[in-house]
Coordinates of C-alpha atoms in Angstrom, one line a residue:
X249 CA 0.0 0.1 -0.1
X250 CA 1.8 3.4 -1.2
X251 CA 1.4 5.8 1.9
X252 CA 0.2 9.3 1.2
X253 CA 3.0 12.1 1.4
X254 CA 2.9 14.0 4.4
X255 CA 2.7 17.7 4.4
X256 CA 5.4 19.8 5.1
X257 CA 6.2 20.8 8.5
X258 CA 3.2 23.4 9.5
X259 CA 1.0 23.0 6.9
X260 CA -1.1 20.1 8.6
X261 CA -2.8 17.3 7.6
X262 CA -6.0 16.2 5.8
X263 CA -8.2 13.6 7.7
X264 CA -11.3 12.3 8.1
X265 CA -13.0 12.0 11.7
X266 CA -14.7 9.3 12.5
X267 CA -17.2 10.3 14.8
X268 CA -19.2 12.5 12.2
X269 CA -17.4 11.8 8.6
X270 CA -16.1 15.7 8.5
X271 CA -13.2 16.4 6.8
X272 CA -10.7 18.1 8.9
X273 CA -7.2 19.9 8.3
X274 CA -5.3 20.8 11.0
X275 CA -2.4 23.7 11.0
X276 CA 0.2 25.1 13.1
X277 CA 0.2 29.0 14.2
X278 CA 3.2 31.1 14.2
X279 CA 2.4 31.4 17.7
X280 CA 3.0 27.4 18.2
X281 CA -1.1 27.1 18.7
X282 CA -2.8 24.6 16.3
X283 CA -5.7 25.4 14.3
X284 CA -8.6 23.3 12.5
X285 CA -10.8 23.9 9.5
X286 CA -13.1 21.6 8.0
X287 CA -14.9 20.6 4.9
X288 CA -17.8 18.3 3.8
X289 CA -14.8 16.5 1.7
X290 CA -11.2 15.6 0.9
X291 CA -11.2 18.8 -1.4
X292 CA -12.7 21.3 0.6
X293 CA -10.7 20.6 3.4
X294 CA -7.6 21.0 1.5
X295 CA -8.5 24.5 0.4
X296 CA -9.7 25.5 3.5
X297 CA -6.2 24.8 4.6
X298 CA -4.4 26.5 1.3
X299 CA -6.9 29.6 2.3
X300 CA -5.5 29.2 6.3
X301 CA -1.8 28.9 5.2
X302 CA -2.1 32.0 2.7
X303 CA -4.0 34.3 5.2
X304 CA -0.8 33.4 8.0
X305 CA 1.7 34.1 4.6
X306 CA 0.4 37.1 4.5
X307 CA 0.8 37.9 8.0
X308 CA -2.6 38.7 8.6
X309 CA -4.4 37.6 12.5
X310 CA -5.9 34.0 12.5
X311 CA -8.5 33.5 15.1
X312 CA -8.3 30.6 16.7
X313 CA -12.6 29.9 17.5
X314 CA -15.4 31.2 16.5
X315 CA -15.8 35.3 15.7
X316 CA -17.7 36.3 18.9
X317 CA -20.8 38.9 18.4
X318 CA -19.8 42.3 18.7
X319 CA -22.2 42.5 21.9
X320 CA -20.6 39.6 23.5
X321 CA -16.8 40.7 23.1
X322 CA -17.8 44.0 24.2
X323 CA -19.5 42.4 28.0
X324 CA -16.3 40.2 27.8
X325 CA -13.6 43.1 27.1
X326 CA -15.6 45.3 30.0
X327 CA -15.4 42.7 32.7
X328 CA -11.9 41.2 31.8
X329 CA -9.2 43.5 30.0
X330 CA -10.8 47.4 31.0
X331 CA -11.6 45.3 34.9
X332 CA -7.9 44.3 34.9
X333 CA -6.2 47.1 33.8
X334 CA -7.8 49.3 36.6
X335 CA -7.1 46.9 39.4
X336 CA -3.7 47.1 37.7
X337 CA -4.0 50.7 38.1
X338 CA -3.4 51.3 34.5
X339 CA -6.8 52.7 33.9
X340 CA -8.2 54.9 35.9
X341 CA -11.9 53.8 37.7
X342 CA -13.8 57.0 35.8
X343 CA -12.2 56.3 32.6
X344 CA -13.4 52.5 32.9
X345 CA -16.7 53.6 34.5
X346 CA -17.2 56.0 31.0
X347 CA -16.3 53.1 28.7
X348 CA -19.1 51.5 30.5
X349 CA -21.8 53.6 30.4
X350 CA -20.9 53.7 26.5
X351 CA -21.2 50.6 26.0
X352 CA -24.1 49.4 27.8
X353 CA -26.3 52.9 26.8
X354 CA -25.4 53.1 23.1
X355 CA -23.9 50.1 21.7
X356 CA -25.3 46.9 23.6
X357 CA -28.8 48.3 22.3
X358 CA -28.3 48.6 19.0
X359 CA -28.6 46.2 15.9
X360 CA -24.8 46.7 16.0
X361 CA -24.3 44.1 18.9
X362 CA -25.2 41.3 16.7
X363 CA -23.1 41.3 14.0
X364 CA -19.6 39.5 14.9
X365 CA -16.5 41.4 15.0
X366 CA -15.0 39.9 12.0
X367 CA -17.7 41.0 9.9
X368 CA -17.9 44.4 11.2
X369 CA -17.7 46.9 8.5
X370 CA -17.5 50.4 8.0
X371 CA -20.7 51.3 6.5
X372 CA -22.2 49.2 9.9
X373 CA -20.8 52.0 11.8
X374 CA -21.7 54.7 10.0
X375 CA -25.0 53.2 10.3
X376 CA -24.9 52.9 13.5
X377 CA -23.4 56.8 13.9
X378 CA -26.9 58.1 11.7
X379 CA -29.2 55.5 14.3
X380 CA -28.0 57.3 17.2
X381 CA -27.9 61.1 16.3
X382 CA -31.5 60.1 15.9
X383 CA -32.3 58.7 18.8
X384 CA -34.2 60.2 21.7
X385 CA -31.2 60.8 24.2
X386 CA -32.8 60.1 28.3
X387 CA -33.3 63.4 28.8
X388 CA -35.5 64.2 26.6
X389 CA -39.3 64.9 27.3
X390 CA -42.5 65.6 25.3
X391 CA -42.1 69.6 26.0
X392 CA -38.4 69.5 24.7
X393 CA -37.6 66.5 22.8
X394 CA -33.6 66.0 22.5
X395 CA -31.7 63.4 20.3
X396 CA -27.9 62.5 21.5
X397 CA -25.5 65.3 21.0
X398 CA -22.6 64.4 18.2
X399 CA -20.1 64.6 21.2
X400 CA -21.9 61.9 22.7
X401 CA -22.3 59.6 19.8
X402 CA -18.0 60.5 19.3
X403 CA -17.9 59.4 23.2
X404 CA -19.4 56.0 22.2
X405 CA -17.6 55.8 19.1
X406 CA -14.5 56.4 21.1
X407 CA -15.1 53.5 23.2
X408 CA -15.4 51.3 20.5
X409 CA -12.5 52.2 18.8
X410 CA -10.6 51.4 22.0
X411 CA -12.3 48.0 22.8
X412 CA -12.1 46.9 18.9
X413 CA -8.1 48.2 18.8
X414 CA -7.7 45.6 22.2
X415 CA -9.2 43.0 20.0
X416 CA -6.8 43.7 17.0
X417 CA -4.0 43.7 19.2
X418 CA -4.7 40.3 21.4
X419 CA -5.0 38.8 17.7
X420 CA -7.1 36.0 19.3
X421 CA -10.3 37.1 16.9
X422 CA -8.9 36.8 13.7
X423 CA -9.8 40.7 13.2
X424 CA -7.0 42.4 11.0
X425 CA -8.2 46.1 11.0
X426 CA -10.0 48.2 13.4
X427 CA -12.9 49.6 11.2
X428 CA -14.4 51.7 13.5
X429 CA -11.0 54.0 13.3
X430 CA -11.9 54.5 9.5
X431 CA -14.5 56.5 10.0
X432 CA -14.9 59.7 11.0
X433 CA -16.5 61.0 14.2
X434 CA -19.6 63.1 13.5
X435 CA -19.3 66.8 13.0
X436 CA -19.0 68.8 16.4
X437 CA -17.3 66.9 18.5
X438 CA -14.8 69.7 20.1
X439 CA -14.2 73.7 19.3
X440 CA -11.1 75.8 20.6
X441 CA -11.2 76.7 23.9
X442 CA -11.7 80.8 24.5
X443 CA -10.2 82.5 27.1
X444 CA -13.0 85.2 29.0
X445 CA -13.1 88.5 27.4
X446 CA -10.7 91.1 29.2
X447 CA -13.6 93.4 29.9
X448 CA -15.1 90.1 31.4
X449 CA -12.2 88.9 33.4
X450 CA -11.8 92.7 35.2
X451 CA -15.6 92.2 36.3
X452 CA -15.0 89.2 38.1
X453 CA -11.9 89.8 39.4
X454 CA -13.4 92.5 41.1
X455 CA -15.6 89.8 43.0
X456 CA -13.1 86.8 43.1
X457 CA -10.2 88.9 45.4
X458 CA -13.6 89.9 47.6
X459 CA -14.8 86.1 47.8
X460 CA -14.3 84.1 50.6
X461 CA -12.2 81.1 48.0
X462 CA -9.8 84.2 46.8
X463 CA -7.2 82.1 47.3
X464 CA -8.2 79.5 45.0
X465 CA -9.4 81.6 42.6
X466 CA -6.2 83.6 42.1
X467 CA -3.7 80.1 42.4
X468 CA -6.2 78.9 39.4
X469 CA -5.8 82.3 37.6
X470 CA -2.0 82.7 38.4
X471 CA -1.0 79.0 37.8
X472 CA -3.1 77.5 35.6
X473 CA -4.0 74.0 37.2
X474 CA -7.0 71.8 36.6
X475 CA -9.6 72.2 39.3
X476 CA -8.9 68.5 40.8
X477 CA -5.2 69.5 40.6
X478 CA -5.8 72.9 42.7
X479 CA -8.1 70.8 45.2
X480 CA -5.5 68.5 45.8
X481 CA -2.8 71.5 46.8
X482 CA -0.6 70.6 49.8
X483 CA 1.5 72.6 52.3
X484 CA 4.5 69.9 52.7
X485 CA 4.7 70.0 48.9
X486 CA 4.4 74.5 49.1
X487 CA 7.6 76.3 49.8
X488 CA 6.9 80.4 50.1
X489 CA 10.1 81.3 50.9
X490 CA 11.4 79.5 47.7
X491 CA 7.5 80.7 46.0
X492 CA 7.0 77.0 44.6
X493 CA 4.8 73.9 44.4
X494 CA 4.9 70.5 43.6
X495 CA 1.6 69.4 42.3
X496 CA 1.8 65.4 43.1
X497 CA -2.1 64.7 44.0
X498 CA -5.8 65.6 42.3
X499 CA -8.9 65.6 44.0
X500 CA -11.8 63.8 42.0
X501 CA -15.2 62.2 42.7
X502 CA -15.8 58.6 41.3
X503 CA -18.8 56.4 41.5
X504 CA -18.5 54.4 44.2
X505 CA -20.3 50.7 44.5
X506 CA -24.0 50.2 43.3
X507 CA -26.5 50.0 46.4
X508 CA -27.8 47.2 45.7
X509 CA -31.6 47.8 47.3
X510 CA -31.6 51.6 44.9
X511 CA -29.8 49.6 42.2
X512 CA -27.5 53.2 41.9
X513 CA -23.9 54.5 42.7
X514 CA -23.0 56.4 45.3
X515 CA -20.1 59.2 44.7
X516 CA -16.9 59.4 46.8
X517 CA -14.1 61.9 46.9
X518 CA -11.0 60.7 46.6
X519 CA -7.2 62.1 46.3
X520 CA -5.4 60.4 42.9
X521 CA -1.6 60.1 41.8
X522 CA -1.4 62.5 38.5
X523 CA -1.3 60.4 35.4
X524 CA 1.7 61.6 33.9
X525 CA 5.2 63.1 34.5
X526 CA 5.1 66.6 32.8
X527 CA 1.6 66.6 35.2
X528 CA 3.9 66.3 38.5
X529 CA 5.4 69.5 37.8
X530 CA 7.2 72.2 40.6
X531 CA 5.8 75.5 39.5
X532 CA 7.1 78.9 40.5
X533 CA 4.9 81.0 42.5
X534 CA 4.5 85.1 41.5
X535 CA 5.1 87.2 44.5
X536 CA 1.7 88.4 44.6
X537 CA 0.2 84.8 44.6
X538 CA 2.7 83.8 47.8
X539 CA 1.1 87.3 49.9
X540 CA -2.5 85.5 49.1
X541 CA -0.8 82.0 50.0
X542 CA 0.6 82.8 53.5
X543 CA -3.3 85.2 54.4
X544 CA -4.8 82.4 53.5
X545 CA -2.4 80.1 55.8
X546 CA -3.4 82.4 58.6
X547 CA -6.6 82.4 58.8
X548 CA -6.5 78.5 58.0
X549 CA -4.8 78.4 61.2
X550 CA -7.1 80.0 62.9
X551 CA -10.0 78.2 61.5
X552 CA -8.6 74.8 62.8
X553 CA -7.8 75.8 66.5
X554 CA -11.7 77.0 66.9
X555 CA -13.1 73.5 65.2
X556 CA -13.4 70.6 67.0
X557 CA -12.1 68.4 64.3
X558 CA -9.8 69.0 61.7
X559 CA -9.1 66.3 59.5
X560 CA -6.3 67.0 57.4
X561 CA -4.1 69.6 57.9
X562 CA -1.9 69.4 54.9
X563 CA -4.4 70.2 52.3
X564 CA -4.3 74.0 51.5
X565 CA -7.7 74.5 50.4
X566 CA -10.1 72.8 52.6
X567 CA -13.6 72.8 54.6
X568 CA -14.3 74.5 57.8
X569 CA -13.5 71.0 59.0
X570 CA -10.2 70.0 57.4
X571 CA -11.7 68.0 54.6
X572 CA -10.9 68.0 51.1
X573 CA -13.6 70.5 49.0
X574 CA -16.3 69.1 46.7
X575 CA -15.4 69.5 43.3
X576 CA -19.4 70.6 42.9
X577 CA -19.5 72.6 45.7
X578 CA -16.6 74.6 44.3
X579 CA -18.3 74.9 40.7
X580 CA -21.1 76.4 42.3
X581 CA -19.2 78.6 44.4
X582 CA -17.4 79.9 41.3
X583 CA -21.0 80.5 39.7
X584 CA -21.8 82.9 42.3
X585 CA -18.7 84.5 42.1
X586 CA -19.8 85.2 38.1
X587 CA -23.5 86.0 39.0
X588 CA -22.5 88.7 41.6
X589 CA -19.9 90.3 38.5
X590 CA -23.1 89.4 36.0
X591 CA -20.5 87.8 33.5
X592 CA -20.5 84.0 32.4
X593 CA -17.2 82.2 32.9
X594 CA -17.1 79.1 33.5
X595 CA -14.1 78.1 36.4
X596 CA -11.7 76.1 33.5
X597 CA -11.5 79.2 31.4
X598 CA -9.2 80.3 34.1
X599 CA -6.9 78.1 33.0
X600 CA -7.0 79.4 29.6
X601 CA -6.9 82.9 30.9
X602 CA -4.2 82.0 32.7
X603 CA -2.3 80.5 29.2
X604 CA -3.4 83.7 27.1
X605 CA -2.4 86.0 30.2
X606 CA 1.4 84.7 30.2
X607 CA 1.6 84.5 26.5
X608 CA 0.2 88.2 26.7
X609 CA 3.0 88.9 29.3
X610 CA 5.8 87.8 26.7
X611 CA 5.7 84.1 28.0
X612 CA 7.4 82.1 24.9
X613 CA 4.7 79.0 23.6
X614 CA 7.6 76.9 25.7
X615 CA 7.2 78.5 28.8
X616 CA 3.3 78.7 28.2
X617 CA 3.4 74.5 27.8
X618 CA 5.1 74.3 30.8
X619 CA 2.9 75.8 33.3
X620 CA -0.2 74.0 32.1
X621 CA 2.1 70.8 31.9
X622 CA 1.1 70.0 28.9
X623 CA 2.6 66.7 27.1
X624 CA 2.3 67.8 23.1
X625 CA 3.4 71.8 22.7
X626 CA 0.4 71.1 19.9
X627 CA -2.1 70.9 22.5
X628 CA -1.1 74.2 23.7
X629 CA -1.0 75.9 20.9
X630 CA -4.2 74.3 19.1
X631 CA -6.5 74.3 22.1
X632 CA -5.6 76.2 24.9
X633 CA -4.3 79.5 23.8
X634 CA -6.0 82.3 22.7
X635 CA -4.6 85.3 22.9
X636 CA -6.3 88.8 23.3
X637 CA -7.3 90.7 20.6
X638 CA -4.6 93.4 21.9
X639 CA -1.8 90.9 21.5
X640 CA -3.1 90.3 17.9
X641 CA -3.2 94.0 17.6
X642 CA 0.1 94.7 18.9
X643 CA 1.0 91.9 16.3
X644 CA -0.2 93.9 13.3
X645 CA 1.1 97.8 14.5
X646 CA 4.6 96.0 14.7
X647 CA 4.2 94.8 11.4
X648 CA 2.9 97.9 10.1
X649 CA 5.9 99.5 11.3
X650 CA 8.0 96.8 9.5
X651 CA 6.4 97.2 6.2
X652 CA 6.4 101.1 6.5
X653 CA 9.9 100.8 7.1
X654 CA 10.6 99.1 3.7
X655 CA 8.4 101.0 1.6
X656 CA 10.0 104.1 3.0
X657 CA 6.5 105.7 3.9

């Protein structure tokens, strides 16, 4: 009896399974694992093997099993991949919560969840976008009907893109590309941040210097920290004699555990490390701010002596019992300042104003980048710095002088 020639190593062999008569071909993948393909006859199984070898030769990822539906994959992604990244300290809890909110609220309930991840197309993503933009939002009422905003749909799209990126990197699902990354986000995602006008800033400045939280407001205007970074500032990291402070922590409100009785999450305040090396910076304090902080420290010492208990003597900005300030209450206090001033200025606008004022005063873009602690210069130049009209006008006037000199006028 003549033996059938053996297939070259790695190319697998074709055989008929005794249990059901199905023809099978097993191939060794580059990872060393084995994958089996099937056919109704020997010829079909051989073709399936050749197709698989061609995929391997082309460098395309090969699924080890049946490709899951998108909904099943996303549930596993949230419960395993994202949860493990949070536990390992690689992902912030609030980011994980945002992913879950976007996936559960905007993907799992749609037709997209029933499509296998290997069958997803760019047309599927575009159809899903259009459907979400026409869907009434949770805040919609008969009197005030609302659909989901481009920004919300964009956030859901970003979560999907991240999830599919992980699937491509895992190489366990045979996903050769991320179709979500090939589709543009709906228009209207973001716009450049504009600082308050000088007139509005002057009005609000008059109110903020007389407010009970003037030390906090002036710190945010002088240094440009984010709200949570300012609330996390500590005396032990601040040297008033050296006129410097180190930013290391932030105060944030995060979602707590789900209450089994109500099914709702109760938020909690936490102190977290700043994410990047650029964020954990040492900043110089303007002399005027040093004097404000010295006065604030004296007032705080009096309050601490009068209080029955004081939670944290190291926090610079606290309640009357030494606990961290609630970010939402800080926003309310700021809104009250703006209401008295008769202007509409967001608290985060103080960060933009700090950048523009520094630039107006002669700071270079690199110095503004260092003050705001941006990793990329583009973030500073493209988003945060919109110089005041006087700076633009000053540049035009200087150029006018140059042109007049050249022309002999």
